[in-house]
Amino acid sequence: MSDNNKTKEREPMFSAKVLRLLKNPFNLENPITVQVLGICSALAVTVQMKPAIVMALSVTIVTAFSNLIISSLRDTIPSRIRIIVQLVVVAALVIIVDQLLKAYVYDVSKKLSVFVGLIITNCILMGRLEAYAMANKPWPSFVDGIGNGLGYGMILVIVAFFRELLGSGKIYGMRVIPQSFYDSGYMDNGMMILPPMALITIGVIIWVQRSKTPELQEK
Amino acid sequence: MENLFNLFVRSIFIDNMIFAYFLGMCSYLAVSKTVKTSVGLGIAVTFVLLVTAPVNWLVDTYLLKPGALAWLSADLADLDLSYLSFMIFIAVIAAIVQLVEMVVEKFSPTLYNALGIFLPLIAVNCAILGVALFVQEREYTSIAEVTVYAGGSGIGWFLAIASLAAIREKITYSHIPKPLRGLGISFIITGLMAIAFMSFMGIKI
Amino acid sequence: MEHSNKYIFIYSIVMVVVIAVSLTVVAVQLKPAQEDNIRIEKMQNILSSVNVSTADIPKKKVIDIYHRYITSVVGINHSGDVVENDAEKVFAIELANEFKKPADQQILPVYTASLDNGDTAYIMPLRGKGLWGPVWGYISFKTDFNTIVGTMFDHKGETPGLGAEINQSWFMDPFKGKTIFDQEGKFTSIQIIKGGAPDDNPHGVDAISGGTITSKGVEKMIFDNLTNYQAYINKQKKQ
């Protein structure tokens, strides 16, 4: 990780460093398009905006709090059972999120089905815990979690936006393509609803991002 | 029998872990640079799935489900531990992967040399937990079904990673637009492969 | 950082206890809300089988609407006798659990609804197996126990775009007005016909192309479940 300065003086709550933690995941250190973490569990929920947003929020909450908890405990965790401790904390948080979803947004939780549980094995979590939380103070770790969760969620929401708009002519469940379009021969692209287009959409997002920021290009 | 065969074929081709559910994408993208390593990982995933899915099914059926503890005593029949299932599943998977690693190391050093480095990676492979959760959600009723489904999913995953690796080996010699190199093109190839796999959808057995 | 085995051991025990306690607290706290959601969903399903849509209505109001339409709920056995009159108890019955019991101990629910047009409809729950997992639903009949008023189907994990279509109105609507007994009063159930049912077939509806196994599963579910109700239906018809 880029910042390892061990300054002793008190930092303000939102120092430039902390703000960078929040901002970088949106572009230069985006978890999906740059770090290649956590693609697994969530693409299947990008057919519509609503489940994608709920999923993004759930992942953000779990990353932020697991970062916070592990970072606060980092000096007490015996290194030999480090991974197990991390897994248990993450699993516990995911169970709590799953129970909350079932209690308060039942219809969305049905759509997310097994994918909430799969947040546990989302590589983003273990990745950030190992790379950041184990070596940094609780507050920056918490912000790092939020930043990465949101950076990840952003990609989900972008993918879901295009798939819902082109696939069913709606945004967030609301019809945006007017009926007159359909009358004059426009049709929803059923292909967008099927899984392969999620992958291709991400490929295109990566393409656009890397054309704009050439330093990310691979040789 | 017909039912099991059907399930097997469908879990390989139609409900493919990668192409239909994007499970296990992290290691799929990271380890698919050469065919040799990806074949190793594919076999390891199939192997671990075949062990963990039935065990998790047994744990779910006899310990966690609402009323599952009825075989212990009638007083426990009302207990519903299913909220613990994520935790137990991941613990079972981590433990079994560890166990498999030790057993393989002891009894077959050649196999260990081939699979050894991949086993630790697998504990956090989404496909493994995904299969356990799908088995729970779809309420499979017999251990035979669960094993067949796990085997099929593993083979499907193996096919996906091996073919992507083969394509990526070839593609190193192609002219790809710079921003698309590496990750971008891998996603698009996977998408195109998924479209090809979708043609199996109409299959009727 | 090296720690002694004792430290690791105590650490793990404390961790497990703390997490187990907090998870149990959360699960117990949220259980009532979750169960309410499941109850309300069941009410919505029952209502939708008599063509009362509650999709856009706030959750809390669904309970009132349910009690306005559903006038009685009884549980019957395979010989067609009413064995349970407590509406709450019958509502809580899950067919999945009943089917695990021996046939003579099973209790099957029958819901009676009084509709807006003054008609009475009898609703029976269904449960069977699709391609990937369970399929279930409700089917409602006019007072002749022959003509279908409406149906409702749902599934857990059928293939999207194929088997999953069983919960769409294009699949469910054609069931309306079909009959399950032929002219001679013989039980025919409903056939789900691949390639489309002829319009004049009073017992047939269109299958889902590409979703053959799920369609067959729904057909078998209707047949199996209604077979269990035969004794009850015969007794009701005689009255």
Coordinates of N, CA, C and O in Angstrom, one line a residue, chain B residues 29 32 55 83 85 87 89 97 108 112 121-122 126 138 145 149 151 156 164 174 187-188 192 200 204:
Chain B
L29 N -9.6 -15.5 -13.0 CA -8.8 -14.5 -13.7 C -7.3 -14.5 -13.4 O -6.5 -14.3 -14.2
S32 N -5.4 -18.0 -14.7 CA -5.6 -18.5 -16.1 C -4.6 -18.1 -17.1 O -4.9 -18.0 -18.3
V55 N -20.6 -33.0 2.6 CA -20.4 -32.8 4.1 C -21.3 -31.7 4.5 O -22.0 -31.8 5.5
Y83 N -29.6 -19.7 10.9 CA -28.9 -18.5 10.7 C -27.4 -18.6 10.9 O -26.6 -17.7 10.5
S85 N -25.8 -20.9 9.3 CA -25.3 -21.8 8.2 C -24.0 -21.2 7.5 O -23.1 -21.9 7.2
M87 N -21.6 -19.3 8.6 CA -20.5 -19.5 9.5 C -20.0 -21.0 9.4 O -18.8 -21.3 9.2
F89 N -20.7 -23.4 7.3 CA -20.3 -23.8 5.9 C -18.8 -23.4 5.7 O -18.0 -24.2 5.2
V97 N -10.5 -28.3 3.6 CA -9.4 -28.0 2.7 C -8.0 -28.3 3.4 O -7.1 -28.9 2.9
S108 N 0.1 -39.0 -1.0 CA 0.5 -39.0 -2.4 C 1.3 -37.7 -2.7 O 0.7 -36.7 -3.1
Y112 N 0.3 -34.1 -4.3 CA 0.5 -32.9 -3.5 C 1.3 -31.9 -4.3 O 1.0 -30.7 -4.2
L121 N -5.6 -21.6 -1.6 CA -6.4 -20.6 -2.4 C -7.9 -21.0 -2.4 O -8.7 -20.1 -2.5
I122 N -8.2 -22.3 -2.3 CA -9.5 -22.7 -2.6 C -10.5 -22.4 -1.5 O -11.7 -22.2 -1.7
C126 N -15.1 -18.6 -4.2 CA -16.6 -18.4 -4.1 C -17.3 -19.6 -4.6 O -18.4 -19.9 -4.1
R138 N -31.7 -24.8 -3.0 CA -32.6 -25.6 -3.9 C -33.1 -26.9 -3.2 O -33.8 -27.6 -3.9
E145 N -27.8 -36.7 -5.3 CA -28.1 -35.5 -6.0 C -27.0 -34.4 -5.7 O -26.5 -33.8 -6.6
Y149 N -24.4 -32.9 -8.4 CA -24.4 -31.5 -8.6 C -23.0 -30.9 -8.4 O -22.5 -30.1 -9.2
G151 N -20.1 -32.4 -8.4 CA -19.1 -32.9 -9.4 C -19.3 -32.1 -10.7 O -18.4 -31.7 -11.3
G156 N -17.6 -28.2 -14.7 CA -17.9 -27.0 -15.4 C -16.9 -25.9 -15.2 O -16.4 -25.2 -16.1
L164 N -10.3 -20.8 -21.0 CA -9.8 -19.4 -21.0 C -8.3 -19.4 -21.0 O -7.7 -18.5 -21.8
S174 N -1.5 -11.6 -30.3 CA -2.4 -10.8 -31.1 C -2.2 -9.3 -30.8 O -1.7 -8.9 -29.7
F187 N -12.2 -10.3 -19.6 CA -13.6 -10.2 -19.3 C -14.4 -10.4 -20.6 O -15.4 -11.2 -20.6
I188 N -14.0 -9.8 -21.7 CA -14.8 -9.9 -22.9 C -14.8 -11.3 -23.5 O -15.8 -11.9 -23.9
L192 N -17.9 -13.8 -24.2 CA -18.2 -14.5 -25.4 C -18.3 -16.0 -25.2 O -19.2 -16.6 -25.8
F200 N -26.2 -24.3 -25.1 CA -26.6 -25.6 -24.6 C -28.0 -25.5 -23.9 O -28.5 -26.5 -23.5
K204 N -32.3 -30.9 -24.5 CA -33.3 -31.6 -23.8 C -32.9 -33.1 -23.7 O -32.4 -33.7 -24.7

